[in-house]
Amino acid sequence: MLILGIESSCDETGVALYQLDAKSVDQPASGLLAHALHSQIDLHAEYGGVVPELASRDHIRRLVPLYRQVLKQAGKQAEQIDAIAYTAGPGLAGALLTGAAFANALAQGLNKPTLPIHHLEGHLLSPLLSDTPPSFPFVALLVSGGHTQLMRVEGVGQYELLGETLDDAAGEAFDKTAKLLGLGYPGGPQLAALAKQGTAGRFTLPRPMLHSGDLDFSFAGLKTAVLTHVNRGIQDNDKADLAVDFEMAVADVLCTKAMSALRQTGLKQLVVAGGVGANQRLRETLNAQAQRRKSQVFYPELALCTDNGAMIAFAGALRAHSHPEQLQASGSFGVKPRWPLMEHSA
Ligand code: KG4
Ligand code: ZN
């Protein structure tokens, strides 16, 4: 089965082709045949954040060329596509609509079914695309720009929420703190780069809800603590030190809660997905703690940590295989800018 995947929920246009091996001899092997990405970073940089209308317009410009690019790269014809998976939510309404409209128009033209995909499910399953994938069941730590959740994952579409942030998402905390330190958009990678030059331990920052006894998070207080230091008048050469201490506080909280989730569920595999999963300090902290617990941490390939089409094509392939009844005739469609993943659990 050949699945085309389309991602357009925020500021990245991603298109990919995934071939699912139906285990028959005349099928080529499973795998990601091609994926192409256009990041809008340059477009939004001068505004310091994503401008939704500009994002939508740019997706419209990029979708067709990226689609042609992956077909060519994979050596496939449009007629060979069996189904078209697209991100139906959550995300920016206008941006989601561009991908959904493209997917449905193409599906109608080719007379193929569509498959609306939950963006977080794409992130969640993306480590399964790596060479050393985890196996079900596992605990997932989802850390993106809009979400911070711990989940027990039993299988495709079988998700149990264990805990989540009560205010800012981890990525949002990175982005807002980066702004406070005068860094540009996107804040997470820039703050991480600055932190590399800093010395740890100079600033005392809180670890919100570290001992709350549950698996929920809160990051708003941490951002406020950074603001307090900034308001006191921080020198330029102190910023890198503050960045390290901020990064350590986030990594500490995420790691402690993730380890608690492993303990509570009795599971030994932790999957980390979403943009913040690209953070090197978080990875080092998690790897060290997991090793101590004789547990294993799984990440998507670095290029697939942030938004991409491959994870949508892949989630589409798994869904089409395990829930074929969810394949839809193209035609009327909607998007869900707000869409809790639990509502999409089987
Ligand atoms: O998953 P993602 O690409 O998009 C959403 O679905 O939100 O995540 C984007 C978030 C942003 O907040 C970005 O600042 C953060 O991930 N991020 C990072 C790093 N790379 C991306 N945060 C910390 N360190 C990084 N290296
Ligand atoms: Zn994302």
Coordinates of C-alpha atoms and ligand atoms in Angstrom, one line a residue:
M1 CA 0.0 0.0 0.0
L2 CA 1.4 3.4 -1.0
I3 CA 0.4 6.3 1.2
L4 CA 1.0 10.0 0.5
G5 CA 1.3 12.0 3.7
I6 CA 0.7 15.8 3.9
E7 CA 1.6 18.0 6.9
S8 CA 0.7 21.7 7.0
S9 CA -0.5 22.3 10.6
C10 CA 1.9 25.2 11.4
D11 CA 5.1 26.6 9.8
E12 CA 6.4 23.6 7.9
T13 CA 5.0 22.1 4.7
G14 CA 5.9 18.4 4.6
V15 CA 5.0 15.8 1.9
A16 CA 6.1 12.1 1.9
L17 CA 5.4 8.7 0.4
Y18 CA 5.4 5.6 2.6
Q19 CA 5.1 2.1 1.2
L20 CA 3.6 -0.4 3.6
D21 CA 4.6 -3.9 2.9
A22 CA 1.5 -6.1 2.9
K23 CA 3.8 -9.1 3.4
S24 CA 3.1 -10.5 0.0
V25 CA 6.0 -11.5 -2.3
D26 CA 5.0 -9.1 -5.1
Q27 CA 5.1 -6.1 -2.8
P28 CA 8.3 -4.1 -2.5
A29 CA 9.7 -3.7 1.0
S30 CA 8.1 -1.3 3.5
G31 CA 9.6 2.0 4.1
L32 CA 9.8 5.7 3.6
L33 CA 10.3 6.1 -0.1
A34 CA 10.7 9.9 -0.2
H35 CA 10.0 13.0 1.9
A36 CA 10.3 16.7 1.3
L37 CA 10.0 19.6 3.6
H38 CA 9.8 23.3 3.3
S39 CA 10.4 25.3 6.5
Q40 CA 8.9 28.8 6.8
I41 CA 11.4 30.0 9.4
D42 CA 12.8 32.7 7.1
L43 CA 9.3 33.9 6.3
H44 CA 8.2 34.4 10.0
A45 CA 11.6 35.4 11.5
E46 CA 11.2 39.1 11.0
Y47 CA 7.9 39.0 13.0
G48 CA 9.4 37.0 15.9
G49 CA 6.8 34.2 15.6
V50 CA 4.4 32.5 13.2
V51 CA 2.0 34.8 11.3
P52 CA -0.9 32.4 10.5
E53 CA -2.1 34.1 7.3
L54 CA 1.4 34.1 5.9
A55 CA 1.8 30.4 6.9
S56 CA -1.4 29.4 5.0
R57 CA -0.4 31.3 1.9
D58 CA 3.0 29.8 1.8
H59 CA 1.6 26.2 2.3
I60 CA -0.5 26.8 -0.8
R61 CA 2.6 27.8 -2.8
R62 CA 4.7 24.8 -1.6
L63 CA 2.3 21.9 -1.6
V64 CA 2.2 21.1 -5.4
P65 CA 6.0 21.4 -6.0
L66 CA 6.8 19.3 -2.9
Y67 CA 4.2 16.7 -4.0
R68 CA 5.8 16.5 -7.5
Q69 CA 9.3 16.3 -5.9
V70 CA 8.4 13.2 -3.7
L71 CA 6.8 11.4 -6.6
K72 CA 9.9 11.9 -8.7
Q73 CA 12.2 11.0 -5.9
A74 CA 10.3 7.8 -5.2
G75 CA 10.0 6.9 -9.0
K76 CA 6.2 6.6 -8.6
Q77 CA 3.2 7.8 -10.7
A78 CA 0.3 9.5 -9.0
E79 CA -2.0 6.6 -10.0
Q80 CA 0.0 4.3 -7.8
I81 CA -0.9 6.1 -4.6
D82 CA -3.5 4.1 -2.7
A83 CA -4.5 6.7 -0.1
I84 CA -3.8 10.2 1.0
A85 CA -3.2 11.0 4.7
Y86 CA -3.2 14.6 5.9
T87 CA -2.9 16.4 9.2
A88 CA -6.5 17.3 10.1
G89 CA -5.5 18.9 13.5
P90 CA -4.6 20.2 15.9
G91 CA -2.9 23.3 14.5
L92 CA -3.6 26.7 12.8
A93 CA -7.0 26.5 11.1
G94 CA -6.0 28.2 7.9
A95 CA -2.8 26.2 7.6
L96 CA -4.6 22.9 8.2
L97 CA -7.2 23.8 5.6
T98 CA -4.6 24.2 2.9
G99 CA -3.3 20.7 3.4
A100 CA -6.8 19.2 3.8
A101 CA -8.0 20.9 0.7
F102 CA -5.0 19.8 -1.3
A103 CA -5.3 16.2 -0.1
N104 CA -9.0 16.0 -0.8
A105 CA -8.8 17.6 -4.2
L106 CA -6.0 15.3 -5.2
A107 CA -7.9 12.3 -3.8
Q108 CA -10.9 13.2 -5.8
G109 CA -8.9 13.6 -9.0
L110 CA -7.3 10.2 -8.5
N111 CA -10.4 8.6 -7.1
K112 CA -8.6 7.4 -3.9
P113 CA -9.6 7.6 -0.3
T114 CA -8.2 10.1 2.3
L115 CA -7.2 9.6 5.9
P116 CA -7.4 12.5 8.4
I117 CA -4.4 12.2 10.8
H118 CA -3.9 13.6 14.3
H119 CA -0.7 15.6 14.3
L120 CA 0.4 14.3 17.7
E121 CA -0.2 10.7 16.6
G122 CA 2.3 11.5 13.8
H123 CA 4.9 12.7 16.3
L124 CA 4.1 9.8 18.7
L125 CA 4.6 7.0 16.2
S126 CA 7.6 8.6 14.4
P127 CA 10.3 6.8 16.5
L128 CA 8.9 3.6 14.9
L129 CA 10.4 4.8 11.7
S130 CA 13.9 4.6 13.0
D131 CA 16.3 1.7 12.5
T132 CA 15.9 0.5 16.2
P133 CA 12.3 1.1 16.8
P134 CA 10.5 0.5 20.2
S135 CA 7.7 -2.1 20.4
F136 CA 4.2 -1.6 22.0
P137 CA 3.4 -0.9 24.8
F138 CA 5.6 2.1 25.7
V139 CA 5.4 5.4 27.5
A140 CA 5.5 8.4 25.3
L141 CA 6.7 11.9 26.2
L142 CA 5.3 14.4 23.7
V143 CA 7.0 17.7 23.9
S144 CA 6.1 20.1 21.1
G145 CA 5.4 23.8 20.7
G146 CA 1.8 23.3 21.7
H147 CA 1.7 20.2 23.8
T148 CA 3.4 18.5 26.8
Q149 CA 1.9 15.1 27.5
L150 CA 2.9 11.8 29.0
M151 CA 1.0 8.9 27.5
R152 CA 0.7 5.1 27.8
V153 CA 0.7 3.8 24.2
E154 CA -0.7 0.3 23.9
G155 CA -0.9 0.2 20.1
V156 CA -1.9 2.4 17.1
G157 CA -4.9 4.4 18.3
Q158 CA -4.7 3.1 21.8
Y159 CA -3.6 6.0 24.0
E160 CA -4.0 6.7 27.7
L161 CA -3.2 10.2 29.0
L162 CA -1.1 9.9 32.1
G163 CA -0.4 13.6 32.6
E164 CA 0.0 16.9 30.8
T165 CA 0.9 20.6 31.2
L166 CA -1.5 22.8 33.1
D167 CA -0.3 25.9 31.3
D168 CA 2.6 26.5 28.8
A169 CA 3.9 23.6 26.7
A170 CA 7.6 22.9 27.0
G171 CA 8.3 24.2 23.5
E172 CA 6.3 27.3 24.3
A173 CA 8.4 27.8 27.5
F174 CA 11.6 27.6 25.3
D175 CA 10.2 30.0 22.8
K176 CA 8.9 32.6 25.3
T177 CA 12.2 32.4 27.4
A178 CA 14.2 32.8 24.2
K179 CA 12.2 36.0 23.4
L180 CA 12.9 37.3 27.0
L181 CA 16.6 36.8 26.3
G182 CA 16.3 38.7 23.1
L183 CA 16.7 35.7 20.8
G184 CA 14.9 35.3 17.6
Y185 CA 12.3 32.8 16.3
P186 CA 12.2 29.8 16.6
G187 CA 13.3 30.2 20.1
G188 CA 14.0 26.6 21.2
P189 CA 17.0 25.8 18.9
Q190 CA 18.5 29.4 19.5
L191 CA 18.2 29.1 23.2
A192 CA 19.8 25.6 23.1
A193 CA 22.7 27.1 21.0
L194 CA 23.2 29.9 23.5
A195 CA 23.1 27.5 26.4
K196 CA 26.1 25.6 24.9
Q197 CA 28.3 28.7 25.7
G198 CA 27.1 29.1 29.3
T199 CA 28.1 27.9 32.7
A200 CA 25.5 26.0 34.8
G201 CA 24.6 26.7 38.4
R202 CA 24.7 30.5 38.5
F203 CA 20.9 31.1 38.6
T204 CA 18.4 29.4 40.9
L205 CA 15.3 28.5 38.9
P206 CA 12.3 26.7 40.1
R207 CA 11.3 23.1 39.1
P208 CA 7.5 23.6 39.0
M209 CA 5.4 20.6 40.2
L210 CA 8.5 18.4 40.5
H211 CA 7.1 16.8 43.7
S212 CA 3.3 17.2 42.9
G213 CA 2.9 13.4 43.0
D214 CA 1.1 13.3 39.7
L215 CA 2.4 13.3 36.1
D216 CA 1.3 16.9 35.3
F217 CA 3.6 19.8 34.4
S218 CA 3.6 23.5 34.7
F219 CA 6.1 25.8 32.9
A220 CA 4.6 29.3 33.3
G221 CA 6.4 29.9 36.6
L222 CA 9.7 29.0 35.1
K223 CA 9.3 31.6 32.4
T224 CA 8.3 34.2 35.1
A225 CA 11.4 33.4 37.1
V226 CA 13.5 34.1 34.0
L227 CA 11.6 37.3 33.5
T228 CA 12.4 38.3 37.1
H229 CA 16.1 37.9 36.4
V230 CA 15.9 39.8 33.1
N231 CA 14.0 42.6 34.9
R232 CA 16.7 42.9 37.5
G233 CA 19.0 43.9 34.6
I234 CA 21.0 41.0 33.2
Q235 CA 24.2 41.6 31.3
D236 CA 24.6 40.2 27.8
N237 CA 27.3 37.8 28.9
D238 CA 25.1 36.4 31.7
K239 CA 22.4 35.3 29.2
A240 CA 24.1 32.1 28.2
D241 CA 24.4 31.1 31.9
L242 CA 20.7 31.8 32.4
A243 CA 19.9 29.8 29.2
V244 CA 21.8 26.7 30.6
D245 CA 20.0 26.9 33.9
F246 CA 16.6 27.3 32.2
E247 CA 17.4 24.3 29.9
M248 CA 18.4 22.2 32.9
A249 CA 15.2 23.1 34.8
V250 CA 13.0 22.0 31.9
A251 CA 15.1 18.8 31.3
D252 CA 15.0 18.0 35.0
V253 CA 11.2 18.3 35.3
L254 CA 10.5 16.4 32.0
C255 CA 12.9 13.7 33.0
T256 CA 11.7 13.2 36.6
K257 CA 8.1 12.9 35.4
A258 CA 8.9 10.6 32.5
M259 CA 10.8 8.3 34.9
S260 CA 7.8 8.4 37.3
A261 CA 5.6 7.4 34.4
L262 CA 7.8 4.4 33.7
R263 CA 7.7 3.4 37.3
Q264 CA 3.9 3.8 37.6
T265 CA 3.2 1.8 34.4
G266 CA 5.9 -0.8 35.0
L267 CA 7.1 -0.2 31.4
K268 CA 10.7 -0.1 30.3
Q269 CA 10.5 1.8 27.0
L270 CA 10.2 5.6 26.8
V271 CA 9.5 7.3 23.4
V272 CA 10.3 11.0 23.1
A273 CA 8.6 12.9 20.3
G274 CA 8.0 16.5 19.2
G275 CA 10.3 19.4 18.5
V276 CA 11.7 19.7 22.1
G277 CA 12.9 16.1 21.7
A278 CA 15.6 17.5 19.5
N279 CA 17.1 19.2 22.6
Q280 CA 20.5 17.6 23.3
R281 CA 20.5 18.3 27.1
L282 CA 17.1 16.8 27.5
R283 CA 18.3 13.7 25.6
E284 CA 21.4 13.4 27.8
T285 CA 19.4 13.7 31.0
L286 CA 16.8 11.2 29.9
N287 CA 19.4 8.7 28.6
A288 CA 21.4 8.8 31.8
Q289 CA 18.3 8.4 34.1
A290 CA 16.8 5.6 31.9
Q291 CA 20.0 3.7 32.0
R292 CA 20.0 3.8 35.7
R293 CA 16.5 2.3 35.6
K294 CA 17.5 -0.3 33.1
S295 CA 15.1 1.3 30.6
Q296 CA 15.5 2.5 27.1
V297 CA 14.7 5.8 25.4
F298 CA 13.7 6.0 21.8
Y299 CA 13.8 9.1 19.6
P300 CA 12.8 9.8 16.0
E301 CA 15.7 10.5 13.7
L302 CA 16.7 14.1 14.4
A303 CA 15.3 15.3 11.0
L304 CA 11.9 13.8 12.0
C305 CA 11.7 15.4 15.5
T306 CA 10.1 18.6 14.3
D307 CA 7.1 18.7 11.9
N308 CA 7.4 16.7 8.7
G309 CA 5.3 14.8 6.2
A310 CA 7.0 11.4 6.8
M311 CA 5.4 11.0 10.2
I312 CA 1.9 11.7 8.7
A313 CA 2.5 9.3 5.8
F314 CA 3.7 6.7 8.3
A315 CA 0.8 7.2 10.7
G316 CA -1.5 7.0 7.7
A317 CA 0.0 3.7 6.6
L318 CA -0.4 2.2 10.1
R319 CA -4.0 3.5 10.4
A320 CA -4.9 2.3 7.0
H321 CA -3.6 -1.1 8.0
S322 CA -5.1 -1.4 11.5
H323 CA -8.3 0.7 11.0
P324 CA -9.2 0.4 7.3
E325 CA -12.7 1.5 8.1
Q326 CA -11.3 5.0 8.7
L327 CA -10.4 5.5 5.1
Q328 CA -12.8 8.1 3.8
A329 CA -14.2 8.9 0.4
S330 CA -12.8 12.3 -0.7
G331 CA -15.2 15.1 -0.9
S332 CA -16.5 17.0 2.2
F333 CA -13.8 17.5 4.9
G334 CA -13.2 19.5 8.0
V335 CA -10.2 20.4 10.1
K336 CA -9.9 20.4 13.9
P337 CA -7.6 23.2 15.2
R338 CA -8.3 21.9 18.7
W339 CA -8.4 18.2 18.9
P340 CA -7.4 16.2 22.1
L341 CA -5.5 13.0 21.0
M342 CA -7.7 11.0 23.5
E343 CA -10.7 11.7 21.2
H344 CA -8.8 9.9 18.5
S345 CA -8.0 6.9 20.6
A346 CA -9.7 3.6 19.5
Ligands
KG4_1 O1 6.9 19.5 17.1 P1 7.2 20.8 16.6 O2 8.1 21.0 15.4 O3 5.9 21.6 16.3 C1 4.7 21.5 17.0 O4 3.9 20.6 16.8 O5 4.6 22.4 17.9 O6 7.8 21.6 17.9 C2 8.2 22.9 17.8 C3 8.8 23.3 19.1 C4 9.1 24.8 19.2 O7 8.6 25.3 20.4 C5 10.6 24.8 19.2 O8 11.2 25.9 19.8 C6 11.0 23.5 19.9 O9 10.0 22.6 19.4 N1 12.3 23.1 19.6 C7 13.3 22.9 20.5 C8 14.4 22.5 19.8 N2 14.1 22.3 18.5 C9 12.8 22.7 18.4 N3 13.3 23.2 21.9 C10 14.4 23.0 22.5 N4 15.6 22.6 21.9 C11 15.6 22.3 20.6 N5 16.8 21.9 20.1
ZN2 ZN 4.5 19.1 15.7

